[in-house]
Short mmCIF file of C-alpha atoms in Angstrom, two decimals:
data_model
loop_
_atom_site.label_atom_id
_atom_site.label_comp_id
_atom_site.label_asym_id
_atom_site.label_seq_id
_atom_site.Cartn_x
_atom_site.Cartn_y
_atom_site.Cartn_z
CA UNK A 1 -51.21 87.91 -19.75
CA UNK A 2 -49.06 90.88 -19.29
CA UNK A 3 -45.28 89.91 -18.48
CA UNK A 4 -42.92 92.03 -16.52
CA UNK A 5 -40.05 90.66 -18.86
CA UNK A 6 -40.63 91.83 -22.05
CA UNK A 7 -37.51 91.06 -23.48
CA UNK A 8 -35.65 87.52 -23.21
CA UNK A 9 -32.37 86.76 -21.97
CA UNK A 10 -31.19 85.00 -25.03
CA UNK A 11 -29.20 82.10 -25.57
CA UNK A 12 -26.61 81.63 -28.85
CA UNK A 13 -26.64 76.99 -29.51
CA UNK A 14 -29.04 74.62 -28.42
CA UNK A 15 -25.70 72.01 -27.17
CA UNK A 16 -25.26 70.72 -23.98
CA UNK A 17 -24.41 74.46 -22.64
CA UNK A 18 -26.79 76.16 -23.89
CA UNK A 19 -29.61 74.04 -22.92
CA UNK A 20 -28.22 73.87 -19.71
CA UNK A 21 -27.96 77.35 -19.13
CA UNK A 22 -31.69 77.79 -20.38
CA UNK A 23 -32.83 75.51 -18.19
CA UNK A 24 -31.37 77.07 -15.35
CA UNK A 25 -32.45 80.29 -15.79
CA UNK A 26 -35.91 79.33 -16.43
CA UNK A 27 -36.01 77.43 -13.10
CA UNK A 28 -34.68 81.25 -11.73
CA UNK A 29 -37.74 82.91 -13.29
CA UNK A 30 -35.66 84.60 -15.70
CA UNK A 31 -37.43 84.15 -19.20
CA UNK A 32 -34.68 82.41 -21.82
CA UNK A 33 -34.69 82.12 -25.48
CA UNK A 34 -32.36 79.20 -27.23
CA UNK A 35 -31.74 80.21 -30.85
CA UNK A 36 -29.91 77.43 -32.72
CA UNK A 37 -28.90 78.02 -36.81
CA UNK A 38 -29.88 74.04 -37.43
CA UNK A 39 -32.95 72.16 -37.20
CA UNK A 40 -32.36 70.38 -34.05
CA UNK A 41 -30.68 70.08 -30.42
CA UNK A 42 -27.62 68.95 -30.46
CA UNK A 43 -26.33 69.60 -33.80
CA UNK A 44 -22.67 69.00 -32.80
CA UNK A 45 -23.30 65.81 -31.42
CA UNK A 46 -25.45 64.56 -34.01
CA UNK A 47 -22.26 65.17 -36.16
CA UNK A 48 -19.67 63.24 -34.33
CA UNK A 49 -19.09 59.70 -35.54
CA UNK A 50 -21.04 56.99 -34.69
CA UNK A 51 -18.51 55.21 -32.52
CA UNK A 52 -18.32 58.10 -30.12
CA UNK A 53 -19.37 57.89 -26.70
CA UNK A 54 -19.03 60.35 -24.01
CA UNK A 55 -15.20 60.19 -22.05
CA UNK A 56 -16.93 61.32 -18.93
CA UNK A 57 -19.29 59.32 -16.86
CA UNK A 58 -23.10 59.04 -17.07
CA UNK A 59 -23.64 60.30 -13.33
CA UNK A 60 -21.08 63.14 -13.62
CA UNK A 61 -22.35 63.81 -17.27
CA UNK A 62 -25.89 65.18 -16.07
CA UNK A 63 -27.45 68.70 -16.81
CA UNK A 64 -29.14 70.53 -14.25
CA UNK A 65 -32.62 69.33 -13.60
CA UNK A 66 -32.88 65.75 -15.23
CA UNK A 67 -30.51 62.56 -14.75
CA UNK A 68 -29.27 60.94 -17.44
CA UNK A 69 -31.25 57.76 -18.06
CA UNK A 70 -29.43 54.36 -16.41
CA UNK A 71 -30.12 52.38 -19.46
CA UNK A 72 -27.74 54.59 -21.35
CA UNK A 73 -24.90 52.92 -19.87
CA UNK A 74 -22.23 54.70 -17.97
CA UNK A 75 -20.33 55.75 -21.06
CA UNK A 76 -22.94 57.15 -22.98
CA UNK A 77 -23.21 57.19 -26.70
CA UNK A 78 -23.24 60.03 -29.28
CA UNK A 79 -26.94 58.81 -30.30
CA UNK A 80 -27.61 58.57 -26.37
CA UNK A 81 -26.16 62.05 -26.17
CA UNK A 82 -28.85 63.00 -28.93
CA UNK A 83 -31.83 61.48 -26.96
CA UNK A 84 -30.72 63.39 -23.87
CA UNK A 85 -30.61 66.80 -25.14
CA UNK A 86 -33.79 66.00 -27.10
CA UNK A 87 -35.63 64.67 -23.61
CA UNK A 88 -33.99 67.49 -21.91
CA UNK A 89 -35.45 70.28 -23.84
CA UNK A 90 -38.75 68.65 -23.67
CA UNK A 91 -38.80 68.21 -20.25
CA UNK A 92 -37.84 71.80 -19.15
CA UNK A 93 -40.17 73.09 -21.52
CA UNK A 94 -37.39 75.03 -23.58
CA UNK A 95 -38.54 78.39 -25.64
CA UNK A 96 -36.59 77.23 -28.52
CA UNK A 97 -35.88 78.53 -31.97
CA UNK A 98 -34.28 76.74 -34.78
CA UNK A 99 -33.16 77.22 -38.47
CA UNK A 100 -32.18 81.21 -37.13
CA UNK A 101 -27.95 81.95 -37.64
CA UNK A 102 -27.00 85.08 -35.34
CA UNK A 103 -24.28 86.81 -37.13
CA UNK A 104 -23.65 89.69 -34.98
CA UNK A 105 -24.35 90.65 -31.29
CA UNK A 106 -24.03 94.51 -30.49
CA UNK A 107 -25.16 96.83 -27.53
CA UNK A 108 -28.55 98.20 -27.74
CA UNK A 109 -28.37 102.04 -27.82
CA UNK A 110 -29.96 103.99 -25.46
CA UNK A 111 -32.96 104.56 -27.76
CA UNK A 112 -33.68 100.67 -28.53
CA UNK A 113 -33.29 99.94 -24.28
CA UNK A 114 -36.63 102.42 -24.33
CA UNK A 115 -37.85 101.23 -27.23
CA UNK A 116 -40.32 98.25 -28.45
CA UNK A 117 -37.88 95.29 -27.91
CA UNK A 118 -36.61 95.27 -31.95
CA UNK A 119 -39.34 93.50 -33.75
CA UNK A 120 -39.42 89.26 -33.76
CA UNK A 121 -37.54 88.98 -30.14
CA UNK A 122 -39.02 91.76 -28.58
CA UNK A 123 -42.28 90.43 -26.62
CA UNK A 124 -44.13 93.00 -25.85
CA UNK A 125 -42.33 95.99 -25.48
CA UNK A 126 -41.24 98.00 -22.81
CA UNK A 127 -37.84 99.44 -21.43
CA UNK A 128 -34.81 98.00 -19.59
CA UNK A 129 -35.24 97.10 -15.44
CA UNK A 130 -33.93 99.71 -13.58
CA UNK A 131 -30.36 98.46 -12.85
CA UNK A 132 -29.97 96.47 -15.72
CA UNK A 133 -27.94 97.98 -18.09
CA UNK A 134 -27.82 98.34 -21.99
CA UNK A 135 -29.00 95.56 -23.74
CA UNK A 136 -28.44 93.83 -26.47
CA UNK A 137 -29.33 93.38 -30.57
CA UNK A 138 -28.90 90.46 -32.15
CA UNK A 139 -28.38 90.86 -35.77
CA UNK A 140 -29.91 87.21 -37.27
CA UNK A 141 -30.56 85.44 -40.59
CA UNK A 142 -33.57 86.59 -42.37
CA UNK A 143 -33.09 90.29 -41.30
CA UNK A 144 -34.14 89.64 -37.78
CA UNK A 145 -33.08 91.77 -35.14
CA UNK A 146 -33.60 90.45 -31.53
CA UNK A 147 -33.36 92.84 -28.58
CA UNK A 148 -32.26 90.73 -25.26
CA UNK A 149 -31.28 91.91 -21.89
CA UNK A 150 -28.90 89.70 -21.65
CA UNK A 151 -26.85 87.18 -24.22
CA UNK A 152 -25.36 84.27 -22.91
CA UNK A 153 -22.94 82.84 -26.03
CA UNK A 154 -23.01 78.85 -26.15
CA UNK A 155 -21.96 77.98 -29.48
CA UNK A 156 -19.39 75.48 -28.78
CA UNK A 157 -15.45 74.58 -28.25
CA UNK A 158 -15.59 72.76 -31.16
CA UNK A 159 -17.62 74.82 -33.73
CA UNK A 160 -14.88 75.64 -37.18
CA UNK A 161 -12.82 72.84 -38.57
CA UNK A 162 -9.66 73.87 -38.32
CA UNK A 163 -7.19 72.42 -41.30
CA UNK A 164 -3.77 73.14 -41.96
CA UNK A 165 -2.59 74.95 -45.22
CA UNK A 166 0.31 72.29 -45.50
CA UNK A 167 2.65 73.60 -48.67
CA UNK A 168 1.35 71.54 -51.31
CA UNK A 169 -1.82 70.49 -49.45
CA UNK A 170 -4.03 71.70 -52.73
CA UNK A 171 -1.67 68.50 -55.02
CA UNK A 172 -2.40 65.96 -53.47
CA UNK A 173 -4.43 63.31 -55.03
CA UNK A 174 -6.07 61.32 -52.54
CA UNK A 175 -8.63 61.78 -50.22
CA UNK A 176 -8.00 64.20 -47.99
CA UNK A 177 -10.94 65.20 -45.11
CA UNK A 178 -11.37 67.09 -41.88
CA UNK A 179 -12.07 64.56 -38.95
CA UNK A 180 -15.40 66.38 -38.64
CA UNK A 181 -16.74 64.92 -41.73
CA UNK A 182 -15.72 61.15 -40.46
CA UNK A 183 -18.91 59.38 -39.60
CA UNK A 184 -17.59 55.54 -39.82
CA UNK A 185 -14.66 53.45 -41.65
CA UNK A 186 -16.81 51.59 -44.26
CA UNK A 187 -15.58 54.03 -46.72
CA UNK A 188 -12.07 53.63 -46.08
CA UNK A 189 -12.41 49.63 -46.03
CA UNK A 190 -9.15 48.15 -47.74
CA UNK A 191 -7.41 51.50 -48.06
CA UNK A 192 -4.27 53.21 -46.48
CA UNK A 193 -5.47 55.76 -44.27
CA UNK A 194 -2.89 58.81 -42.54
CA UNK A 195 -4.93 59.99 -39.24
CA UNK A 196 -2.96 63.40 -38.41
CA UNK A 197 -3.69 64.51 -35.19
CA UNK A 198 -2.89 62.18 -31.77
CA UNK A 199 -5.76 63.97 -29.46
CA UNK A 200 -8.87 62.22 -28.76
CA UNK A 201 -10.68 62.35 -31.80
CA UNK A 202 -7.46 61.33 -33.69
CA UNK A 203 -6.53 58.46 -31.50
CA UNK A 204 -10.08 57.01 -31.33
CA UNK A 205 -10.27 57.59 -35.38
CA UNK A 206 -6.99 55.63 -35.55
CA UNK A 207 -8.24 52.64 -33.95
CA UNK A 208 -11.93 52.42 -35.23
CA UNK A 209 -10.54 52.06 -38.86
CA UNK A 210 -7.85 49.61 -38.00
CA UNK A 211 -10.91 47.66 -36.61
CA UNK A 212 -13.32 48.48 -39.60
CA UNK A 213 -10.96 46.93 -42.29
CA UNK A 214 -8.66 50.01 -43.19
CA UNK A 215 -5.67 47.85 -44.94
CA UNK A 216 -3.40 50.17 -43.24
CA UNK A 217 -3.70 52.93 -40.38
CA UNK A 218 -0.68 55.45 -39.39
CA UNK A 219 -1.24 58.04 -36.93
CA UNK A 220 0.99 61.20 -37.35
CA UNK A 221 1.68 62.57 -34.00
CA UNK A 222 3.78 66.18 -33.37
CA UNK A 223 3.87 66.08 -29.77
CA UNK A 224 3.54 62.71 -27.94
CA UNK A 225 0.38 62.90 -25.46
CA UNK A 226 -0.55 61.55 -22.29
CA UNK A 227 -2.12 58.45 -22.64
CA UNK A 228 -4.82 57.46 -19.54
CA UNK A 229 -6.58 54.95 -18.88
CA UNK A 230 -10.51 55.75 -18.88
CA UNK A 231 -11.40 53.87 -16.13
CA UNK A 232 -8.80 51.77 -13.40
CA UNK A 233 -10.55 49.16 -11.05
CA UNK A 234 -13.99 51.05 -11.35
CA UNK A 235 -12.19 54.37 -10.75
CA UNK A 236 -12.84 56.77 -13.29
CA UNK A 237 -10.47 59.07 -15.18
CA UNK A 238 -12.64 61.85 -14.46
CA UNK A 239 -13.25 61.79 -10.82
CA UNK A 240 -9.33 61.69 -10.59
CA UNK A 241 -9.73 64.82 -12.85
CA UNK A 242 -12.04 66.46 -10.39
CA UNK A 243 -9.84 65.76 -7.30
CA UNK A 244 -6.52 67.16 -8.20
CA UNK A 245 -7.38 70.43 -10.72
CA UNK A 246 -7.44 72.84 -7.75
CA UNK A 247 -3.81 71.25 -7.06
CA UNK A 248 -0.63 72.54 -7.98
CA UNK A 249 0.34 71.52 -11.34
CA UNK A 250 3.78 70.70 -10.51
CA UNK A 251 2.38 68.13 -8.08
CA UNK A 252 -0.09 67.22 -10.23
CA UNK A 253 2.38 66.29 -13.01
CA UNK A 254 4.42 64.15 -10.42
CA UNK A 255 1.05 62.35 -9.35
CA UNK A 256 0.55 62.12 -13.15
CA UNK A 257 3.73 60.41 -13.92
CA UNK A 258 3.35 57.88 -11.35
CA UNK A 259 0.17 56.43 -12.19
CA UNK A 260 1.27 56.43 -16.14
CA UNK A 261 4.31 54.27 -15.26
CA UNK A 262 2.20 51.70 -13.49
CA UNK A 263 -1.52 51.79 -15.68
CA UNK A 264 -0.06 52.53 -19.24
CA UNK A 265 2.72 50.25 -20.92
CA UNK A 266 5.91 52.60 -22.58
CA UNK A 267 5.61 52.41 -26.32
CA UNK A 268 8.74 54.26 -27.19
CA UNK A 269 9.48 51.20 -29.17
CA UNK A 270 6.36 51.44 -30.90
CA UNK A 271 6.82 54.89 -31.96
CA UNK A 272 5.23 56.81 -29.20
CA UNK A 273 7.55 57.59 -26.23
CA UNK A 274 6.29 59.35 -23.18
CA UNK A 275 5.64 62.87 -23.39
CA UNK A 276 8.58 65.01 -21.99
CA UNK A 277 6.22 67.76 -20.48
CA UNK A 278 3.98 66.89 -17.20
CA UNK A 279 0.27 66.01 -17.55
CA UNK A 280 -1.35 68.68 -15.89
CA UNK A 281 1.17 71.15 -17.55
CA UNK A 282 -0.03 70.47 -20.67
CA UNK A 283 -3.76 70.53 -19.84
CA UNK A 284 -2.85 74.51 -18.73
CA UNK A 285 -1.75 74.68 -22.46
CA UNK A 286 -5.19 73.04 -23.82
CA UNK A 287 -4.08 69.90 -24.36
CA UNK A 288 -6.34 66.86 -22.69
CA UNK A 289 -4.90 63.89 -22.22
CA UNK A 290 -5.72 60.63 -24.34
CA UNK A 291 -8.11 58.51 -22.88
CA UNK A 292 -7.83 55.18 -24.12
CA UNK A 293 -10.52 53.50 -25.62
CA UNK A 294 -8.17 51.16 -27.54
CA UNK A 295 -4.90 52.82 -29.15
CA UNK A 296 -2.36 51.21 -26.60
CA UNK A 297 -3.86 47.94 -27.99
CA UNK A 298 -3.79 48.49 -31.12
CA UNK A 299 -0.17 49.97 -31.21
CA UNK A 300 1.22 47.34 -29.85
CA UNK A 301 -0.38 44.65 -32.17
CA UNK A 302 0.35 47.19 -34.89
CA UNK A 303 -2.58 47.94 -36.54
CA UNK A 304 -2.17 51.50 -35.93
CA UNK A 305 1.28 53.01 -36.62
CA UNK A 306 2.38 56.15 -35.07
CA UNK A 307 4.40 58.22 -37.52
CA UNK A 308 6.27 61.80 -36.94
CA UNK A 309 3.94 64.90 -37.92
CA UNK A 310 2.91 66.38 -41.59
CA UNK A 311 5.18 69.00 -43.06
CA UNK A 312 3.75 69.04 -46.55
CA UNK A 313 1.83 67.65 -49.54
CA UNK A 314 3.93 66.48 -52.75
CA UNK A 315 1.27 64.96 -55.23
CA UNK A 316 0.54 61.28 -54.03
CA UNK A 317 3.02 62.14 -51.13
CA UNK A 318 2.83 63.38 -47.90
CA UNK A 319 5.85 64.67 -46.50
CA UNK A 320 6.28 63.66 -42.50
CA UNK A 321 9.22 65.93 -40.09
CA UNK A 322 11.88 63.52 -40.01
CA UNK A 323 11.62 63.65 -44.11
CA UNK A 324 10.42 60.12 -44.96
CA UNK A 325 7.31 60.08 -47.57
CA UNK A 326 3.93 57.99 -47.51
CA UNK A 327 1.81 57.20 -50.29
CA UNK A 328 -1.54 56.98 -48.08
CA UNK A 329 -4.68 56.66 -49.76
CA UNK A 330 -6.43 59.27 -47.91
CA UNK A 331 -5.79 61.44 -44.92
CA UNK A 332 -7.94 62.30 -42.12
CA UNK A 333 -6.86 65.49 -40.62
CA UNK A 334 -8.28 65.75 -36.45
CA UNK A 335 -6.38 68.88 -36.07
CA UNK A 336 -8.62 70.38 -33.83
CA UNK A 337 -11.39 73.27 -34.30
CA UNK A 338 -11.38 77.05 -33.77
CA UNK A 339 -14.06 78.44 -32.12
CA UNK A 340 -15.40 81.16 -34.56
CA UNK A 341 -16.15 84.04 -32.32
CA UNK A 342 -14.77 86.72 -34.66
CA UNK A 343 -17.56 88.01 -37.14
CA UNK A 344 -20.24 86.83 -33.64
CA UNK A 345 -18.24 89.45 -31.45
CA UNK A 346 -14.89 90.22 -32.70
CA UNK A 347 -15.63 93.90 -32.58
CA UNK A 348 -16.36 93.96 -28.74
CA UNK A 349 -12.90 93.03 -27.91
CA UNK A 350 -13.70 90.59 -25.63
CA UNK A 351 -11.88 87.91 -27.33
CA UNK A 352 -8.25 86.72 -26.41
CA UNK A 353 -4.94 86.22 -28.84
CA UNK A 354 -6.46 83.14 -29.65
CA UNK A 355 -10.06 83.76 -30.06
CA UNK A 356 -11.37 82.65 -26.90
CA UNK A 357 -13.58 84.43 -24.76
CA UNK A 358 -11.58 86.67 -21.99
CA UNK A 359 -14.52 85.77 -19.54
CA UNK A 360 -16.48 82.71 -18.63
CA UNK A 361 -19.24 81.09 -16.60
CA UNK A 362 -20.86 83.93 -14.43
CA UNK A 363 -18.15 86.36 -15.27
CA UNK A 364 -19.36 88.19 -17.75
CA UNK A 365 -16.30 90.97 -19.31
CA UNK A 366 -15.80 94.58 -17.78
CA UNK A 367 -16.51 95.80 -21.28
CA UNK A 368 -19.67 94.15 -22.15
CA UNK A 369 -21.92 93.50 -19.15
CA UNK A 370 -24.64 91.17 -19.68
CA UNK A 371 -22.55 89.50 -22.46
CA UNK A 372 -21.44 85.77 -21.07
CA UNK A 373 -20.28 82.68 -22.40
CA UNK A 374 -20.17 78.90 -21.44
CA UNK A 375 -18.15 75.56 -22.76
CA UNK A 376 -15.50 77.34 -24.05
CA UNK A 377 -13.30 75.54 -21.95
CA UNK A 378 -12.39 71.35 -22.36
CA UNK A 379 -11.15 70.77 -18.49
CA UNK A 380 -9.95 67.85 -16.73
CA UNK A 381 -12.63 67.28 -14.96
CA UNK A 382 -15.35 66.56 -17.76
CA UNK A 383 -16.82 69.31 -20.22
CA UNK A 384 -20.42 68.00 -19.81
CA UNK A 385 -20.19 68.52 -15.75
CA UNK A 386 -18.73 72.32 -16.17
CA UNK A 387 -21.36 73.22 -18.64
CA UNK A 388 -23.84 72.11 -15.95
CA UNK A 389 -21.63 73.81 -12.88
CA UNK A 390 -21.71 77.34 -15.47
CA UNK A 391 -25.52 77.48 -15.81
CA UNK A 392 -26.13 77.05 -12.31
CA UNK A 393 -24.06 79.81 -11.88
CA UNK A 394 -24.80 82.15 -14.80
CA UNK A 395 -28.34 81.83 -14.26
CA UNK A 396 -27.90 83.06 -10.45
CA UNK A 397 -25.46 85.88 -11.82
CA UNK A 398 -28.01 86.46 -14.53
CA UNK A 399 -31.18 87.01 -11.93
CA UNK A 400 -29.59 88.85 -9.53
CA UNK A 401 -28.39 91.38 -12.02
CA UNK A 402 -31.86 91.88 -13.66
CA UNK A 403 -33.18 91.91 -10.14
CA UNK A 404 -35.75 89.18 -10.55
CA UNK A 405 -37.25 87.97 -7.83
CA UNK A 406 -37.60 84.80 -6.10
CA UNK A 407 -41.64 84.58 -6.88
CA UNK A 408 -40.82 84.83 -10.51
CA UNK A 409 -40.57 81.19 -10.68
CA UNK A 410 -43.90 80.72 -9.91
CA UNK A 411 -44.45 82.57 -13.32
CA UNK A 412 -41.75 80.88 -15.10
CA UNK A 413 -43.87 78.18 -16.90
CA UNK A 414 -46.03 80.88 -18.38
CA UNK A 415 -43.27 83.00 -20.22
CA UNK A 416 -44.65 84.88 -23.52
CA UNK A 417 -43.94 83.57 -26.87
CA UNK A 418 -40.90 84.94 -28.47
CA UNK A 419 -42.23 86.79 -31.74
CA UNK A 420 -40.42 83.80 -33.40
CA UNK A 421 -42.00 80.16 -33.98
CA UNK A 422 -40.60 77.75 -32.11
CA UNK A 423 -39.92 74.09 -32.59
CA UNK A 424 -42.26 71.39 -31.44
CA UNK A 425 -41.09 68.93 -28.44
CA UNK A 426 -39.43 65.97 -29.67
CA UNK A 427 -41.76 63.05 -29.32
#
């Protein structure tokens, strides 16, 4: 059949985001591409250690367009997680490409908008909908280039490890690893372990090696975080999360400091005193708050030791702020990830101080129309549930600015093929 969208909108990580965004689109009429650089949905997730399950609740954890299954539990788990985004590309019917990297996203010039489409993305030719602006090339392993009308960037918050070069860092003789590359604690069974890092991953790190037979766990911590429960009499963290992040944060960090004084015990004694900055305060400044899924526990039995932060590496040493030396084993460093944009779109300077996008959801920048991006952010009120809220809304951005139609989704299920070979449905 002919198709009066010859070129894609296409769509950068086949996570939670991007397949979310896909779906959404699709269900618009708008024809969507995924292109993921591994073999597989989900790559992230299918990263993340085995003890992880989601912080945010099964029912508030949904994508657009399919429920999360009830036998997953409310607090899904990272293989659950897997199955999802597996069922939920299968189920929407995805146009999905995997094992293809794009390195570089640039606007189409005027002659490539007129053009064929730019070879293994480009359907079947044709130029750009009147109204829709340049386009896009996407410059992709293998030599491909992929002309979209549209690029919607969904490659993750946490995409780069990100470790410190601690002076001396490249001496020291134990095992030193990037939380990213922690699957489990068998291999750290009987050992002295330093977990750096007192977010989420770092906490929950802390206390699944204290439990899987680490001889000794210390958690080095630079600022002190809010600590939360995950869930108080039935009431989850999250829907709290939800209700108070249109508030003002001043009130929200009084509201904050209540409900700490009477859900979470002070362990000041312990090592980790409350934090001197208000909750939602320190969520404007990226930081999340702990939820607990066994630290308090296990600091006050012990069998995870908070510690000040790492200055330095001295041989077998590590060097902590308030100048005392440990002789760990190994060191686990969950210091956090960047999100890599630079060499993907550095040069459209649409990119803040800190590498994030300048735009999100269904804004899309001043600079680079038809450019947008989604789960950049970690908020409050769940990551998962945002991603879903952004498609919803980037697709509706998305097909009213390339004027599609409302009977387009009666088309939608018979999009062309790419030009690329997609992946088969997971069974």
């Amino acid at each position: 059949m002919s198709s009066t969208q010859p070129r894609p909108v296409y769509v950068i990580g086949a996570g939670p985001g991007g397949l979310a965004v896909a779906a959404a689109l699709r269900a618009r009429g708008v024809r969507a591409v995924v292109v993921e650089k591994s073999d597989g949905v989900g790559a992230s997730w299918r990263g993340h250690y085995a003890r992880l399950h989601l912080h945010t609740t099964r029912r508030l954890s949904a994508l657009p367009g399919l429920a999360i299954p009830r036998r997953f539990g409310r607090w899904v788990s990272r293989d659950d997680v897997v199955r999802y985004l597996e069922k939920y590309a299968e189920f929407h019917e995805l146009e999905l490409v995997t094992g293809v990297e794009v390195t570089r996203i640039e606007r189409a010039p005027a002659a490539a908008d007129a053009g064929d489409g730019g070879g293994d993305g480009g359907g079947d030719g044709g130029g750009a909908t009147a109204g829709e602006g340049p386009g896009w090339l996407l410059h992709a392993s293998g030599g491909r280039v992929l002309a979209g009308r549209a690029v919607v960037v969904a490659t993750g918050f946490n995409h780069t490890p990100r470790l410190p070069d601690w002076p001396g860092r490249d001496t020291y003789t134990g095992a030193l690893a990037h939380a990213s590359a922690y699957r489990d604690p068998k291999p750290y069974e009987g050992r002295d372990v330093l977990v750096v890092g007192a977010g989420n991953t770092g906490a929950e790190i802390a206390v699944d090696l204290a439990e899987g037979g680490a001889a000794r766990v210390r958690l080095a911590v630079r600022t002190a975080p809010h600590i939360v429960r995950r869930s108080t009499a039935g009431w989850p963290a999250q829907r709290t999360g939800i209700l108070v992040r249109r508030l003002p944060v001043r009130l929200v960090d009084r509201l904050g400091a209540l409900t700490a004084k009477v859900s979470v015990p002070d362990l000041t004694a312990y090592g980790l005193p409350r934090p001197e900055s208000g909750l939602y305060s320190r969520v404007r400044q990226g930081a999340i708050p702990v939820q607990d899924v066994g630290l308090i526990a296990a600091v006050r039995a012990g069998t995870v030791e908070p510690v000040a932060a790492v200055e330095a590496f001295d041989g077998a040493e590590v060097v902590l702020a308030d100048g005392s030396r440990i002789t760990p084993d190994a060191v686990v460093a969950a210091t956090g990830y960047r999100r890599g944009l630079e060499g993907l779109i550095g040069h459209l300077d649409v990119l803040d101080e800190r590498g994030r996008p300048l735009a999100h959801g269904r804004r899309t920048p001043a600079q680079a129309p038809g450019l947008y991006f989604t789960g950049f952010t970690n908020p409050i009120s769940g990551m998962f549930r945002e991603m879903a809220l952004d498609a919803e809304k980037i697709a509706k951005a998305l097909a009213r600015r390339l004027g599609v139609r409302a009977e387009a989704r009666r088309a939608a299920a018979h999009l062309p093929d790419t030009g690329l070979r997609p992946v088969d449905p997971p069974a």
